[in-house]
Short mmCIF file of C-alpha atoms in Angstrom, two decimals:
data_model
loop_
_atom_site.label_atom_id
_atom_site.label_comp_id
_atom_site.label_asym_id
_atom_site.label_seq_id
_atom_site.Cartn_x
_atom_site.Cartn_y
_atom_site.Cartn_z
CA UNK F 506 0.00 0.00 0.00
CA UNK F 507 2.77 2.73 0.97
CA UNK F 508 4.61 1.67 -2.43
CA UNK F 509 1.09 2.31 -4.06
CA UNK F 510 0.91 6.02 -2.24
CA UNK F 511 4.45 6.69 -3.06
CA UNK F 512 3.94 5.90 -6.62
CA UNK F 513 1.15 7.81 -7.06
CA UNK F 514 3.05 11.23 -5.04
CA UNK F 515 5.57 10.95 -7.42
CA UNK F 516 3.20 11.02 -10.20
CA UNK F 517 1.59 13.72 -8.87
CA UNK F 518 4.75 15.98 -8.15
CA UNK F 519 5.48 15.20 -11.60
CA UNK F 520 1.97 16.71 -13.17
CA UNK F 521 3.00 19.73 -10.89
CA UNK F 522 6.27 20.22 -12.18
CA UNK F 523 4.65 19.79 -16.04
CA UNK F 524 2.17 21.86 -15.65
CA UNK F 525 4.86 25.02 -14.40
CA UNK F 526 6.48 24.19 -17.43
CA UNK F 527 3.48 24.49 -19.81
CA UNK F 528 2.82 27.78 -18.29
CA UNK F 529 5.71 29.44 -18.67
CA UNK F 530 5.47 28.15 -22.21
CA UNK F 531 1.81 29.02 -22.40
CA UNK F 532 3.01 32.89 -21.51
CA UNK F 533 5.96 32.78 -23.84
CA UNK F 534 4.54 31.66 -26.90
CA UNK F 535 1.21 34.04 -26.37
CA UNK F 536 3.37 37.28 -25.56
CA UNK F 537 5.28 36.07 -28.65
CA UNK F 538 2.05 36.90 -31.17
CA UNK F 539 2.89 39.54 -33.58
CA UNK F 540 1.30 42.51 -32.46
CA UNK F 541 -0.73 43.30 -29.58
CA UNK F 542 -4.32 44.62 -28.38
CA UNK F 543 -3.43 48.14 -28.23
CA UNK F 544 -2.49 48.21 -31.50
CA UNK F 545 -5.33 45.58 -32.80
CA UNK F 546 -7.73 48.47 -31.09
CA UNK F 547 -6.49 51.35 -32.22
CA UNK F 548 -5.62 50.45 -35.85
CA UNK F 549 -2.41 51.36 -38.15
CA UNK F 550 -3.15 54.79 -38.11
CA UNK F 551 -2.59 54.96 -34.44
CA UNK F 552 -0.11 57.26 -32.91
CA UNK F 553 2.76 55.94 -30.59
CA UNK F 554 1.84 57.80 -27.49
CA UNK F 555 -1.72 56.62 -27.87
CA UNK F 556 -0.60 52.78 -28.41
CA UNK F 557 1.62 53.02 -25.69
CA UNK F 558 -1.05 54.74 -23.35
CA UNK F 559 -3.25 52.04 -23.49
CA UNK F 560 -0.59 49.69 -23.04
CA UNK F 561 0.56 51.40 -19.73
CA UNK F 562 -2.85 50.82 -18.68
CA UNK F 563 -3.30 47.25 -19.05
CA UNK F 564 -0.26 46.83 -17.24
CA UNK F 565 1.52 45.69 -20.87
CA UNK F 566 4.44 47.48 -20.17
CA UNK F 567 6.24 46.34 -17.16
CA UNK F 568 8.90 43.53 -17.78
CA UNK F 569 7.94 40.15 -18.74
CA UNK F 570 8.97 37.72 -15.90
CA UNK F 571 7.02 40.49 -13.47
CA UNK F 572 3.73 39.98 -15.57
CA UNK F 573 4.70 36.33 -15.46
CA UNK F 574 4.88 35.86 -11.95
CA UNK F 575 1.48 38.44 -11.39
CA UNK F 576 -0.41 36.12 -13.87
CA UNK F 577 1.04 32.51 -12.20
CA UNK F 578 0.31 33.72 -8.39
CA UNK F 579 -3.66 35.32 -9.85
CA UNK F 580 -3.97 31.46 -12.35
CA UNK F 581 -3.39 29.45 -8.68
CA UNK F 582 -6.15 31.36 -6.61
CA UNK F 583 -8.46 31.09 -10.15
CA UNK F 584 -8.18 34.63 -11.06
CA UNK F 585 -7.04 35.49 -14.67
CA UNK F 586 -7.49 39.37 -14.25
CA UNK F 587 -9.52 41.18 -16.42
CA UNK F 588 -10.07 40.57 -20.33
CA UNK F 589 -8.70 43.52 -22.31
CA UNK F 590 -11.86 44.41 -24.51
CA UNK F 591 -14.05 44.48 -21.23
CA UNK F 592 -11.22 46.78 -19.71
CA UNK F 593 -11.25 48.88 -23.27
CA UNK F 594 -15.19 48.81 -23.32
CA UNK F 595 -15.79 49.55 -19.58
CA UNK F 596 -12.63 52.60 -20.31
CA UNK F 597 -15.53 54.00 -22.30
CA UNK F 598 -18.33 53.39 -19.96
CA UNK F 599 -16.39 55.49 -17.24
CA UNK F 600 -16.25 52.36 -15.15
CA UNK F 601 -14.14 49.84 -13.96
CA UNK F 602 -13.83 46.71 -15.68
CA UNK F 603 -14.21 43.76 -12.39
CA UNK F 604 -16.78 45.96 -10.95
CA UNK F 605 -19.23 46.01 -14.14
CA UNK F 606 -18.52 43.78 -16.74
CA UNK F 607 -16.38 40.64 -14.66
CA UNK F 608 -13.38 39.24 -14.92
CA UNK F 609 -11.96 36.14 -17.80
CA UNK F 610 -12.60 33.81 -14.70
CA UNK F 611 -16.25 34.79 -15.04
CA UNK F 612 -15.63 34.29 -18.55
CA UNK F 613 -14.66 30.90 -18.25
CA UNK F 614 -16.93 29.41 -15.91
CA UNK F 615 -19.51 28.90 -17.87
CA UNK F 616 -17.74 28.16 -21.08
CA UNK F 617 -15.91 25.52 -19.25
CA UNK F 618 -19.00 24.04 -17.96
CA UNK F 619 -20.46 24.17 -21.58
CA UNK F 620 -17.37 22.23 -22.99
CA UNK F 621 -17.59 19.55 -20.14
CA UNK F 622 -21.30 19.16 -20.61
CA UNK F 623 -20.21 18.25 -24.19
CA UNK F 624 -17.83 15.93 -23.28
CA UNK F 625 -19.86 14.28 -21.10
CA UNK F 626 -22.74 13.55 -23.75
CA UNK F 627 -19.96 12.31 -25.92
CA UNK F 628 -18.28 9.70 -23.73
CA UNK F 629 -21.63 8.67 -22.27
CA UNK F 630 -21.99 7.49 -26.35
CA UNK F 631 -18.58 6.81 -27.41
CA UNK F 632 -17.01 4.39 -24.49
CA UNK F 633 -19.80 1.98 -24.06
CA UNK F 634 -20.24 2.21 -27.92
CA UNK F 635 -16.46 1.43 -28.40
CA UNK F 636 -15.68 -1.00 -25.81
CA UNK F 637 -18.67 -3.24 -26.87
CA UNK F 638 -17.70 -3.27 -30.84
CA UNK F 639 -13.99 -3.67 -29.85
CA UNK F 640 -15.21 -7.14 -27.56
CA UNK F 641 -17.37 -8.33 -30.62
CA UNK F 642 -14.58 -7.87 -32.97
CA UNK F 643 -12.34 -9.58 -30.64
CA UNK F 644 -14.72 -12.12 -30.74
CA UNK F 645 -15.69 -12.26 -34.22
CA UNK F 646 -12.47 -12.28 -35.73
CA UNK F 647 -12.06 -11.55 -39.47
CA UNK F 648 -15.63 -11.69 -39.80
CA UNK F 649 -17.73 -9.57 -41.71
CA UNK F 650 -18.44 -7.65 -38.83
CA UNK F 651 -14.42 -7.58 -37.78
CA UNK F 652 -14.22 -6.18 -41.39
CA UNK F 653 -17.04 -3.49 -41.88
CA UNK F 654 -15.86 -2.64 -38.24
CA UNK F 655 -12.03 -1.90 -38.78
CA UNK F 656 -13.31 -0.13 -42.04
CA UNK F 657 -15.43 2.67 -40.65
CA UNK F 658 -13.36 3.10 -37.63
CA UNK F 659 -9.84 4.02 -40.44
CA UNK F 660 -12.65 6.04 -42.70
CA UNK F 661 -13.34 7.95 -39.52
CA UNK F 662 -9.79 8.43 -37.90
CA UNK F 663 -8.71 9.53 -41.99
CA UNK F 664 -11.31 12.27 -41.78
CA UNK F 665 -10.68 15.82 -41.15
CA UNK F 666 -13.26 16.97 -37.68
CA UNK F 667 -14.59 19.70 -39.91
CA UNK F 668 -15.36 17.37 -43.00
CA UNK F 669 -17.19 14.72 -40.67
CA UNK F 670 -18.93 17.76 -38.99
CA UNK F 671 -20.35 19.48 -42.06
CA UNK F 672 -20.96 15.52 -43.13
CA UNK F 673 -23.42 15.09 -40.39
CA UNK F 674 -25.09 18.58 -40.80
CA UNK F 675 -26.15 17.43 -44.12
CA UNK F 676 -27.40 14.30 -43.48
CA UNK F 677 -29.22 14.90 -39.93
CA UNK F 678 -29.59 18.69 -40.22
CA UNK F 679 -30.34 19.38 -43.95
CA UNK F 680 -31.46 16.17 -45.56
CA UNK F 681 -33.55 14.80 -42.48
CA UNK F 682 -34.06 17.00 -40.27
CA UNK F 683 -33.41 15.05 -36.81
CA UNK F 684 -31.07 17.87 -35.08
CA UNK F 685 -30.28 21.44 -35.20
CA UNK F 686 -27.34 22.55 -37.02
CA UNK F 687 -26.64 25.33 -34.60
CA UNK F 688 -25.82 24.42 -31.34
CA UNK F 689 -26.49 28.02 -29.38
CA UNK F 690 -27.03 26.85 -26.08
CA UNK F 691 -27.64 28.87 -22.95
CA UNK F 692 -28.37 28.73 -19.31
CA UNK F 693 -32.26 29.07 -20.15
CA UNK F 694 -32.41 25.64 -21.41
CA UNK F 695 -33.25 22.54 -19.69
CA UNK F 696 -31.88 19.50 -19.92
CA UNK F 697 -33.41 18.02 -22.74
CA UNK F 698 -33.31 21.23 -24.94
CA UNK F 699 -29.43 21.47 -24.71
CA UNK F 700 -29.18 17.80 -25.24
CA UNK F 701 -30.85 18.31 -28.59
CA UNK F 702 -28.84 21.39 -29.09
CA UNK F 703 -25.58 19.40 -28.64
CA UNK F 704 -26.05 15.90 -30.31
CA UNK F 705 -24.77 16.73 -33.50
CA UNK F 706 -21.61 17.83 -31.97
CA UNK F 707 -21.34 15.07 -29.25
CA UNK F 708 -21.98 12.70 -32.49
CA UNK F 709 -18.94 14.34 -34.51
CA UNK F 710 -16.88 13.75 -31.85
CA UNK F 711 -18.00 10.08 -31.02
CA UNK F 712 -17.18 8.96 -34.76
CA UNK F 713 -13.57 10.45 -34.20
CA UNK F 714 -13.02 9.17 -30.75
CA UNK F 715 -15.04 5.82 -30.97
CA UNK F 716 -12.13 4.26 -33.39
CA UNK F 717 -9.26 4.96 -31.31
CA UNK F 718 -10.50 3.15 -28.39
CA UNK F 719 -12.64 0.64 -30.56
CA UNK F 720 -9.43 -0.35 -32.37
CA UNK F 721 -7.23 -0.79 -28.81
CA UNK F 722 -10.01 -2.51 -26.91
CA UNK F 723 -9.71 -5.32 -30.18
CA UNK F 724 -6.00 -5.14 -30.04
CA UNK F 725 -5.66 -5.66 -26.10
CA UNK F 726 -8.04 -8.14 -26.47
CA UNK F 727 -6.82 -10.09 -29.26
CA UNK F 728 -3.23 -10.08 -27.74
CA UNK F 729 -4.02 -11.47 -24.62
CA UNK F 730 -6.32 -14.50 -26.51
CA UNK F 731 -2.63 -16.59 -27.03
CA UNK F 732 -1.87 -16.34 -23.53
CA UNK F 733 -1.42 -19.82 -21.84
CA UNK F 734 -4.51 -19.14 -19.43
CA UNK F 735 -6.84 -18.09 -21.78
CA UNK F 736 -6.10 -21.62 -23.71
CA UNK F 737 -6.12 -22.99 -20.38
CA UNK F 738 -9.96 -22.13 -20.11
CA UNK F 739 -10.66 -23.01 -23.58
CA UNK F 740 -9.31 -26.54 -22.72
CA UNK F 741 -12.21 -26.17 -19.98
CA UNK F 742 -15.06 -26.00 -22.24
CA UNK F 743 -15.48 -21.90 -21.66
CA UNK F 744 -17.70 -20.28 -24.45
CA UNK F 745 -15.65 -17.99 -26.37
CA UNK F 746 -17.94 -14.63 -25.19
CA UNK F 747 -17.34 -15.51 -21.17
CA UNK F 748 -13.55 -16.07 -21.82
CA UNK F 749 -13.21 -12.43 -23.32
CA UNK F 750 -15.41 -10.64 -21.28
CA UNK F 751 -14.43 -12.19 -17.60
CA UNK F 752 -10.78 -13.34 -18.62
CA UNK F 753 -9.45 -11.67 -21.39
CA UNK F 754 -10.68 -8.23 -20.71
CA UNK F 755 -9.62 -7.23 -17.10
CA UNK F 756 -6.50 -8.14 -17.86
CA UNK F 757 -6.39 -5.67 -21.05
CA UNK F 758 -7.93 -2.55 -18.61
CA UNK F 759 -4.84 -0.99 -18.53
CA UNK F 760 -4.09 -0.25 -22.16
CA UNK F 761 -7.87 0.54 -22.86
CA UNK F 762 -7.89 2.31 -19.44
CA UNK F 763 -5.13 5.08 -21.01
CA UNK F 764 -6.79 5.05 -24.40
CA UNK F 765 -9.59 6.29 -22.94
CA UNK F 766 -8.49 8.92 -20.69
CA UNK F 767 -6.07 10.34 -23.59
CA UNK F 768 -9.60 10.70 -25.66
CA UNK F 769 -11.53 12.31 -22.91
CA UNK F 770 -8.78 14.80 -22.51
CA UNK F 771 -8.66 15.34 -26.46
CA UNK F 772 -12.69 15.83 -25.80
CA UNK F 773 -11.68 18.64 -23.54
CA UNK F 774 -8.92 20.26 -25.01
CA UNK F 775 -9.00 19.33 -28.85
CA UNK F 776 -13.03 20.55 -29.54
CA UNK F 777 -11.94 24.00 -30.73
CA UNK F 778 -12.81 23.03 -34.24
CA UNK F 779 -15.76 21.25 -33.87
CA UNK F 780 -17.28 23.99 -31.52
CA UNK F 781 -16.42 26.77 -34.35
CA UNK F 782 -17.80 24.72 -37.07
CA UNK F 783 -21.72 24.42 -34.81
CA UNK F 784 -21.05 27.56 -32.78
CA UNK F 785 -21.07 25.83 -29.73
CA UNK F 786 -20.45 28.66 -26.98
CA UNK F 787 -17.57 26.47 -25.51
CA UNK F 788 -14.07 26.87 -24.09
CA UNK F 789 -12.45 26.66 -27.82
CA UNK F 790 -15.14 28.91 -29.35
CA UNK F 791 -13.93 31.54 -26.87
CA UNK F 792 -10.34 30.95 -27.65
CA UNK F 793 -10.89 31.69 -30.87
CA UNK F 794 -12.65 34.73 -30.73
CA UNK F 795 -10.29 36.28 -28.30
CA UNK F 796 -7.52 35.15 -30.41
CA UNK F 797 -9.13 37.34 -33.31
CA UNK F 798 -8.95 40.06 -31.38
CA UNK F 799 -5.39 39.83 -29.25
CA UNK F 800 -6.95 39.44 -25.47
CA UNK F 801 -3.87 37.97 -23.99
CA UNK F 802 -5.67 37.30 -20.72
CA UNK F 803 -8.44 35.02 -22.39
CA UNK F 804 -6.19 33.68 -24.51
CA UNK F 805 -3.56 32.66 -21.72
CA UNK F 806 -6.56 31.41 -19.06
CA UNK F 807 -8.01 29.33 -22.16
CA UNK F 808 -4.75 27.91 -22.87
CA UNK F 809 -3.99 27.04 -19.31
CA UNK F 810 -7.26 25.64 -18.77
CA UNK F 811 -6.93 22.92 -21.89
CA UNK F 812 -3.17 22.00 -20.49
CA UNK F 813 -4.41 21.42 -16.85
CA UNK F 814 -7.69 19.11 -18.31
CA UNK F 815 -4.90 17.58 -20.36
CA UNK F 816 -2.22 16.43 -17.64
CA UNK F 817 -5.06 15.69 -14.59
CA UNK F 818 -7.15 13.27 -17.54
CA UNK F 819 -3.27 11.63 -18.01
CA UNK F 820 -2.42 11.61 -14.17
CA UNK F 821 -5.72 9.89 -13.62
CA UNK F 822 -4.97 7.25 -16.17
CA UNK F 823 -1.59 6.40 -15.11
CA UNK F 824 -3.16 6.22 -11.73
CA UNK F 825 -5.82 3.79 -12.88
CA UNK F 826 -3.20 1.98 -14.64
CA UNK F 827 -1.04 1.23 -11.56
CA UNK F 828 -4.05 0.21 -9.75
CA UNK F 829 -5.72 -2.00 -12.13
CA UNK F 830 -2.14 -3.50 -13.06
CA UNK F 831 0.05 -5.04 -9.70
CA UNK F 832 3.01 -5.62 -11.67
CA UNK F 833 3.48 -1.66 -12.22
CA UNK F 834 3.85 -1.47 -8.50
CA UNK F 835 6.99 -3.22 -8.66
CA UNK F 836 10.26 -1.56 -9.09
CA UNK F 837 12.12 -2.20 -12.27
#
């Protein structure tokens, strides 16, 4: 048990130590973006002491490992400052910006919740959905079903998010008209509304997933069918479906255990086309309209947010990996 604990601390110091490391990248590479807000707002024809005005004011000016440090120590208490076209629009209003118009933490929130209410629909479909067609290709080998099976799965990891997207729009938006091809959700829906809104999304998103963890579950399982206790319980008289499911398969939990983690985190963190191409008021829909526009803080608190969804999701599956697997307790 204490080698267990320890294992797990050092995984988690680890995450720690990667996620620093993503944020100073995260600041570097945004701060690195030709041009900036002040001069995005006030256009070409801008004069220096105007651009460099408005940069005094949002604090643009000071040097970079101060405004690195101020943003870290604000990110760790959940407080990403203020987003620079509130601060430029509430400028005009004569106001403050946190007092009238919140902060990009306020933002967030309910972007974030919108992209994990997405994600959620999605892997409620796509890890049943893949773990059952990877057992019955497991267990129908080179069948037809094996075969129409590993076909779709390559025709949908081969296709481009948008192409599958605009796909679906046509055949379940257009064509038959099942779902709406906008998915403008908001906090006056109910449950059932914004599940309508969001199917053809989650359902983009399921075809791309769905394969990657279709085609492991089949591989894990397959692997482990010439090992010398699975022939020891066909020797036994086992059916072929209760030696997959009860042998075979908690032995492969570990592979499809990481497979699926790394595609819940790409549901978090990789959606920022798909939620452009339906207008889905997510996380990446926000990231790219505050790209357009230069608002570092957005940008930077966006950024941050996919990279911590991204290492916890992987943390959690090595975790589940050591625990559903004794022999990576051991030392090497």
């Amino acid at each position: 048990m204490n080698n267990v604990i320890t294992i797990i601390g050092k995984r988690l110091a680890l995450g720690v130590l990667t996620m620093f490391m993503v944020s100073v990248i995260i600041f570097l590479a945004v701060n690195m973006l030709p041009g900036d807000f002040a001069q995005a707002l006030l256009g070409q024809s801008a004069t220096p002491e105007a651009v460099a005005a408005i940069r005094a004011d949002l604090g643009l000016n000071k040097p970079i490992h101060i405004r690195y440090f101020d943003w870290l120590i604000g990110a760790v208490q959940w407080d990403f400052g203020t987003s620079f076209a509130k601060a430029n629009f509430s400028s005009y209003a004569g106001t403050t910006a946190d007092a009238n118009f919140g902060t990009v933490a306020d933002q967030l929130a309910p972007r974030f919740a919108n992209t994990l209410f997405l994600a959620s629909v999605t892997a409620a479909i796509a890890v049943p959905l893949s773990l059952i067609i990877g057992v019955l290709a497991a267990l129908y080998r080179y069948s037809i079903f094996d075969r129409i099976a590993n076909i779709s799965t390559l025709t949908s990891i081969s296709s481009p998010e948008f192409f599958v997207a605009y796909v679906l729009i046509l055949l379940l938006a257009v064509l038959s008209p099942v779902f709406p091809s906008l998915s403008n959700i908001h906090d006056g829906m109910d449950f059932g509304q914004k599940l309508e809104k969001t199917m053809l999304p989650a359902l983009t998103l399921t075809l791309v997933v769905t394969a990657h963890m279709m085609r492991m579950t089949r591989a894990a399982i397959i692997n482990l069918l010439a090992s010398p206790y699975i022939e020891m319980a066909r020797l036994k008289g086992l059916s072929p479906f209760r030696i997959i499911v009860f042998h075979a398969l908690p032995n492969a939990l570990a592979p499809i255990i990481n497979v699926i983690a790394l595609n819940l985190a790409y549901l978090i963190t990789g959606v920022v086309v798909v939620e452009v191409v339906f207008v889905y008021p997510g996380v990446g829909q926000l990231f790219v309209d505050s790209v357009k526009i230069r608002d570092i803080p957005v940008v930077q608190a966006c950024c941050l947010v996919f990279a911590a969804a991204y290492i916890s999701l992987n943390l959690l599956a090595d975790v589940m990996s050591i625990l559903s697997n004794p022999r990576l307790r051991l030392p090497k």
